[in-house]
Short mmCIF file of C-alpha atoms in Angstrom, two decimals:
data_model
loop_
_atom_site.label_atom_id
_atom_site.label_comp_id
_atom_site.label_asym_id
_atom_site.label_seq_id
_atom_site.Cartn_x
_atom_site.Cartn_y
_atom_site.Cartn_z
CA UNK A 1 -34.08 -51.20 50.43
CA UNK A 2 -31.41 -52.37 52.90
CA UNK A 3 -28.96 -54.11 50.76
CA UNK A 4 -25.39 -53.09 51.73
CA UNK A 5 -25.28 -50.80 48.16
CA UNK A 6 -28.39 -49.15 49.11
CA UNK A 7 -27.22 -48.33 52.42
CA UNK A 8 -23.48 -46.91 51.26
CA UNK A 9 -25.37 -44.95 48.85
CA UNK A 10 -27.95 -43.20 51.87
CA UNK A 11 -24.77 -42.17 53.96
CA UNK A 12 -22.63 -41.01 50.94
CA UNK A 13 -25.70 -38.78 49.63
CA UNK A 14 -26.33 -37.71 53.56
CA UNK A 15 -22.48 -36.84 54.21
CA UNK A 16 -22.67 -34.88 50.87
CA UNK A 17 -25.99 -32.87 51.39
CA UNK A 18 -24.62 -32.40 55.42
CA UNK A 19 -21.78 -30.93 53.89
CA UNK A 20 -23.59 -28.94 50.64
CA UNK A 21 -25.72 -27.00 53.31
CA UNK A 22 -22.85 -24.17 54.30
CA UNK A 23 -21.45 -24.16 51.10
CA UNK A 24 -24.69 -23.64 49.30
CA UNK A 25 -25.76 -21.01 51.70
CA UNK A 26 -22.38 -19.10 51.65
CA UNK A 27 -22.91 -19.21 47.73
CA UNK A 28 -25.78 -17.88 47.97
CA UNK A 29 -25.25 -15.17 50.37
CA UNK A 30 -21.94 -14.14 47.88
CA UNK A 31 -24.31 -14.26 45.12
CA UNK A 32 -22.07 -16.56 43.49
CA UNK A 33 -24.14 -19.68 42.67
CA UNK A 34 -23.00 -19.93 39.13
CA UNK A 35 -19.52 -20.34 40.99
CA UNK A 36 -19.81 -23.82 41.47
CA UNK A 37 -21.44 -24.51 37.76
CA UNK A 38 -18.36 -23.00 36.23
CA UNK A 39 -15.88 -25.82 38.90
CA UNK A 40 -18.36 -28.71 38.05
CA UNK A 41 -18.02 -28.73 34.47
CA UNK A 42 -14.11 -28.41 35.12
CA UNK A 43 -14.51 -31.94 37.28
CA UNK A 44 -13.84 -33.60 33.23
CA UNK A 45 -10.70 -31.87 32.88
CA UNK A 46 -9.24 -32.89 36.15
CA UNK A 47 -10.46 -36.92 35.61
CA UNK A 48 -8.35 -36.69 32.25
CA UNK A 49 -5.58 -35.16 34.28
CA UNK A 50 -5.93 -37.81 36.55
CA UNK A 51 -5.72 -40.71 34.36
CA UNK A 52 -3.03 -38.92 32.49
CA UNK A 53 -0.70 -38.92 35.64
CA UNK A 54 -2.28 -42.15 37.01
CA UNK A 55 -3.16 -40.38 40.48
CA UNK A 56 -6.29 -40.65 42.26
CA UNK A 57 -9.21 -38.93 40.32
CA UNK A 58 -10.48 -37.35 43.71
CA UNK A 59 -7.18 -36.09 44.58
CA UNK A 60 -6.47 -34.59 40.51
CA UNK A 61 -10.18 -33.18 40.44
CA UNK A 62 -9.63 -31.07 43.74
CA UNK A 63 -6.02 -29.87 42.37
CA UNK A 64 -7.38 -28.59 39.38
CA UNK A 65 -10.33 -27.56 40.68
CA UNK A 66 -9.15 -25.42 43.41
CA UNK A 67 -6.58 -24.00 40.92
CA UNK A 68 -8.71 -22.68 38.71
CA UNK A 69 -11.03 -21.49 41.80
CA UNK A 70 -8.37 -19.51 42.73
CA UNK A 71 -7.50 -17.93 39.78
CA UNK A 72 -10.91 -16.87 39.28
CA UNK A 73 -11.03 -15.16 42.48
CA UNK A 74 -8.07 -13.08 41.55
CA UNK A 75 -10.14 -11.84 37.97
CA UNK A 76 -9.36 -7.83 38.42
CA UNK A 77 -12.98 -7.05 36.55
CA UNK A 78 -15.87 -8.64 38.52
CA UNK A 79 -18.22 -6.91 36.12
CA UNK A 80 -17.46 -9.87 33.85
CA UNK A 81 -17.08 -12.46 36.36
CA UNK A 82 -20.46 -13.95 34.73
CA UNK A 83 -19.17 -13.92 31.30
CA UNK A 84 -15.86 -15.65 32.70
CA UNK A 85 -17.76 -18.30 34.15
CA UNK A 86 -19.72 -19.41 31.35
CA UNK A 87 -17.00 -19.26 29.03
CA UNK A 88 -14.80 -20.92 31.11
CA UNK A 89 -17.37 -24.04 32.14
CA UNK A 90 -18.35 -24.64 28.78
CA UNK A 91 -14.87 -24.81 27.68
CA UNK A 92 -13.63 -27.04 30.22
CA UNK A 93 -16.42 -29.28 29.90
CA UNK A 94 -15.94 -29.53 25.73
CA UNK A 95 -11.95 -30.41 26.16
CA UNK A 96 -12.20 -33.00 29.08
CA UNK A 97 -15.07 -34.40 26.05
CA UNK A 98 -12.28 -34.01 23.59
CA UNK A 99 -9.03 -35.39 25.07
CA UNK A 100 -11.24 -38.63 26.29
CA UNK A 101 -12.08 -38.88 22.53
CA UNK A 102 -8.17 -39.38 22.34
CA UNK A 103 -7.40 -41.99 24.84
CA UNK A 104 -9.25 -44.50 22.99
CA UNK A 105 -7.81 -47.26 25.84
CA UNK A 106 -9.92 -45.43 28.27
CA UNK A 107 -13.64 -46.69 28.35
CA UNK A 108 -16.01 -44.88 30.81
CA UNK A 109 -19.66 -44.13 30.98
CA UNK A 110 -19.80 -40.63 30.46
CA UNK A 111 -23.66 -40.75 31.81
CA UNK A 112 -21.48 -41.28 34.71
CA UNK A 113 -19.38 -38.47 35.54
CA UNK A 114 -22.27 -36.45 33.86
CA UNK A 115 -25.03 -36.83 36.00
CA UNK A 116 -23.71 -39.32 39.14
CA UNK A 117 -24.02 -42.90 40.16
CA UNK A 118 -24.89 -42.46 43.80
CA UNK A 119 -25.66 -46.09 44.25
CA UNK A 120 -22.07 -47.38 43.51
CA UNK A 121 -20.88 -45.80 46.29
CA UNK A 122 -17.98 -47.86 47.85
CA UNK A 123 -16.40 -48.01 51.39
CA UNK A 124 -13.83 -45.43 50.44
CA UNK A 125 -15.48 -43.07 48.68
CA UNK A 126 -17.36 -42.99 52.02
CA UNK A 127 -14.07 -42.44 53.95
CA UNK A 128 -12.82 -40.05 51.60
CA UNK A 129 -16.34 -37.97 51.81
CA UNK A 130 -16.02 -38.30 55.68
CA UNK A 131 -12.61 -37.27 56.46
CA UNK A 132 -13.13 -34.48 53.94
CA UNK A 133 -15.92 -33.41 55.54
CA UNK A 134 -14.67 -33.43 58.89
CA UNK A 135 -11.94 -31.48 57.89
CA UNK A 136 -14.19 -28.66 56.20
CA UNK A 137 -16.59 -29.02 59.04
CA UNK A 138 -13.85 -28.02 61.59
CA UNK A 139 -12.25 -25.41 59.06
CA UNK A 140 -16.45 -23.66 58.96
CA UNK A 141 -16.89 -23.96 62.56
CA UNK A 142 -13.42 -22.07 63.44
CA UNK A 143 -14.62 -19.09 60.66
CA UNK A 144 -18.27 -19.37 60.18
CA UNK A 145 -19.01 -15.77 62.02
CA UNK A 146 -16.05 -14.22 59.39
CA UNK A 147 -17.65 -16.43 56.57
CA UNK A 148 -21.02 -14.93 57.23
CA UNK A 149 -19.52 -11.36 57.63
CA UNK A 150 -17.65 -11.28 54.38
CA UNK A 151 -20.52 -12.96 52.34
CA UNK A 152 -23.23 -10.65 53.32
CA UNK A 153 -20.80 -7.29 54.24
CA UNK A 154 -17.46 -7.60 53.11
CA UNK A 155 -16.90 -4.17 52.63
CA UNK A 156 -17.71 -4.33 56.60
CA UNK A 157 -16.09 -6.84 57.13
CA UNK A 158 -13.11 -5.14 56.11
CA UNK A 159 -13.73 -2.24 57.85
CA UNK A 160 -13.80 -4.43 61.42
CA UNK A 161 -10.15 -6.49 60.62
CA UNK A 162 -11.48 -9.77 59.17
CA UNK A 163 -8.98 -10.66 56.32
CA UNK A 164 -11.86 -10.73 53.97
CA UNK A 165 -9.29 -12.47 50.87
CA UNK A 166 -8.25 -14.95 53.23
CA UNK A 167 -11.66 -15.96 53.88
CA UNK A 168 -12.23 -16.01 50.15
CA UNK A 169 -9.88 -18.08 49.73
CA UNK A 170 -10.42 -20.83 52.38
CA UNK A 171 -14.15 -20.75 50.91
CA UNK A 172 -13.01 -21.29 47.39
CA UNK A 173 -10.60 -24.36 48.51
CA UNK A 174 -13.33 -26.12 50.90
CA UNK A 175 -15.20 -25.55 47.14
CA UNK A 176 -13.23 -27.18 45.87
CA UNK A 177 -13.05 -29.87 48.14
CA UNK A 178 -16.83 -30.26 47.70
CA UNK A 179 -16.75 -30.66 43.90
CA UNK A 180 -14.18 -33.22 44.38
CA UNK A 181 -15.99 -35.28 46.93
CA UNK A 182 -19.70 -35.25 45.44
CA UNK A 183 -19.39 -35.83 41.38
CA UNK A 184 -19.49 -39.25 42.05
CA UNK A 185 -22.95 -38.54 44.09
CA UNK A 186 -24.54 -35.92 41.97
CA UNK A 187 -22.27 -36.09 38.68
CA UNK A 188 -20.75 -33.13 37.56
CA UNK A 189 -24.28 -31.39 35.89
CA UNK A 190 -26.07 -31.52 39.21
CA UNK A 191 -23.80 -30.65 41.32
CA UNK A 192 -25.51 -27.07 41.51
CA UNK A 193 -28.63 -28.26 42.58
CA UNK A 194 -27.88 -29.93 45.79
CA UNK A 195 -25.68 -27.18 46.80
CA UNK A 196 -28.39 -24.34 46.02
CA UNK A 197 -31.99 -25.32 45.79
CA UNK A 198 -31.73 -26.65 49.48
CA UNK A 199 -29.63 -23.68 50.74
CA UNK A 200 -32.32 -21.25 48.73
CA UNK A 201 -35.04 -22.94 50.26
CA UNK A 202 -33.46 -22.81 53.56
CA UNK A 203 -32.91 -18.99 53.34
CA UNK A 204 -36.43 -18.27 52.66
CA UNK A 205 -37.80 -20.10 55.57
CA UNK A 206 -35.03 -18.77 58.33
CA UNK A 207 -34.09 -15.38 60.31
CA UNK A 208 -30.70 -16.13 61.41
CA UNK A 209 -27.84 -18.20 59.23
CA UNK A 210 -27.61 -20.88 61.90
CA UNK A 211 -31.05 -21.45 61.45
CA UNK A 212 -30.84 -21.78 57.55
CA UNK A 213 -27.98 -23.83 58.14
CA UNK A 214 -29.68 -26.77 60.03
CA UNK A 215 -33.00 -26.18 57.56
CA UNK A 216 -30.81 -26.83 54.58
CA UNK A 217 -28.96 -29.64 56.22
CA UNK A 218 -32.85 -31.26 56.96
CA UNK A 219 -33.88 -30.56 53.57
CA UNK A 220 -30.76 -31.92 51.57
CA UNK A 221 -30.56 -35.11 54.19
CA UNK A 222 -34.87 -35.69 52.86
CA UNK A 223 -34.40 -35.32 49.70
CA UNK A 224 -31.56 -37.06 49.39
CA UNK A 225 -33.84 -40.21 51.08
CA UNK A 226 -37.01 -39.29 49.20
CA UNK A 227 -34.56 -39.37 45.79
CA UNK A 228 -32.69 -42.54 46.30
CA UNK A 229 -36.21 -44.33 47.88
CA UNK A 230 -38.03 -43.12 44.08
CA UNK A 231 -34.70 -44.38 42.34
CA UNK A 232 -34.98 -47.89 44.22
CA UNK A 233 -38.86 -48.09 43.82
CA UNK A 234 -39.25 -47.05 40.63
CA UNK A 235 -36.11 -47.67 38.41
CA UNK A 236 -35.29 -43.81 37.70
CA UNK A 237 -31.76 -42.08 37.59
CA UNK A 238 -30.94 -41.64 41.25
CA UNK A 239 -29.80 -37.78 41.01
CA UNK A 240 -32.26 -36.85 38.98
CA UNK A 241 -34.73 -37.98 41.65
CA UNK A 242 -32.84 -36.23 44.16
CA UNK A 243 -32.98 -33.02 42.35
CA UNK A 244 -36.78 -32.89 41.44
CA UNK A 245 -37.03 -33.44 45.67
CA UNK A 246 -35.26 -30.52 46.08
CA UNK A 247 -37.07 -28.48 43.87
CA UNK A 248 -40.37 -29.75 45.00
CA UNK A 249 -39.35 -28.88 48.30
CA UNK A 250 -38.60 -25.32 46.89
CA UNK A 251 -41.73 -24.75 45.12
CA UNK A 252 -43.93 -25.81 48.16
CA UNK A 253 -41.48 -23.40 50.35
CA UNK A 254 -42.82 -20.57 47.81
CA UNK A 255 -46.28 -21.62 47.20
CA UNK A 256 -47.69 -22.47 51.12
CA UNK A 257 -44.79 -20.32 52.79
CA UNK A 258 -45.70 -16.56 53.79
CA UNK A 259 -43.20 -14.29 55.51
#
């Protein structure tokens, strides 16, 4: 259990639930958690673009991604922001599938970028996750308060100063920065999960935000052990195994937890 991979894989899967918890509690507080579904499956499209302009994949994802975050937030009918999102995952997903079916010198595991491979974690994907991090974590600490405000009242919000759209939009680029930093942790399917079954299960045990913020950040750092211990122990995808802790986690929250 303490091989060097093993360990590289526990901090990358810590850094990236420590940083999941305010994201996945702002998304859920926005009621936006099919937000980040829509900017995973887009994660396929930005590792073609990648390889197409022979840059970083990290650095291509988050351009694309945050791109097309943007543009979403700018949509003038919210009605049919849900409609938008599907459409717009599912079609990103099918042409990143369909231009890698063209670049027949490429070979990849697609089980890979799908679903994660948390234990081939390398020394710089851990600096790259940390310095990221950092940065968001300073970037949430200067605006949490307005970030709070405008996710639960932003019609409020408004009304007391707070540039509500520029709050949307640093939340949509530290997004972005999140979907860029964990695919290689949770894969591009999963990336949902850690962001909002710990953040939901969070919410439902806490009475102030700061509180559900350090519950999530427990819960996420747990499961991430409890997933990559089962995947070590027992030979079973590792993100999978992270997931299922989550959402055992969630359905003992709802089944021994009364408010």
């Amino acid at each position: 259990m303490f091989e060097s991979f093993m360990i590289k894989a526990l901090i990358g899967a810590v850094l990236t639930s420590i940083f999941a918890a305010p994201v996945g509690l702002l998304m859920i507080w926005r009621k936006e958690t099919y937000f980040s579904d829509t900017l995973s499956h887009c994660v396929l499209l930005g590792v073609v673009a990648g390889i197409l302009m022979g840059i970083n994949l990290n650095i291509s994802i988050f351009i694309l991604v945050g791109v097309i975050a943007i543009l979403l937030i700018k949509l003038p009918d919210h009605k049919m922001m849900d409609i938008y999102l599907m459409i717009l995952g599912q079609t990103a997903l099918c042409v990143g599938l369909v231009c890698l079916s063209f670049m027949p010198n490429f070979r990849a595991d697609l089980t890979q970028y799908l679903f994660g491979d948390v234990l081939m974690t390398t020394t710089t994907d851990l600096i790259y996750t940390a310095v990221v991090g950092m940065v968001c974590g300073i970037l949430f600490i200067k605006n949490w308060d307005k970030q709070v405000f405008c996710a639960v009242h932003p019609e409020l919000a408004r009304c007391e100063g707070i540039d509500v759209r520029c709050q949307n939009i640093l939340f949509t680029v530290i997004l972005a920065f999140f979907v860029a930093v964990c695919f290689k942790t949770t894969g591009m399917l999963l990336i949902s999960a850690l962001l909002i079954i710990p953040a939901a299960t969070a919410s439902s045990l806490s009475k102030t935000p700061e509180q559900a913020l350090i519950i999530s950040i427990f819960l996420g750092v747990l499961c991430s052990f409890a997933g990559i211990g089962s995947s070590y122990y027992f030979d079973v995808p590792t993100a999978p195994a992270i997931e299922i802790c989550c959402a055992g986690c969630f359905l003992i929250s709802k089944c021994f937890v009364r408010k």
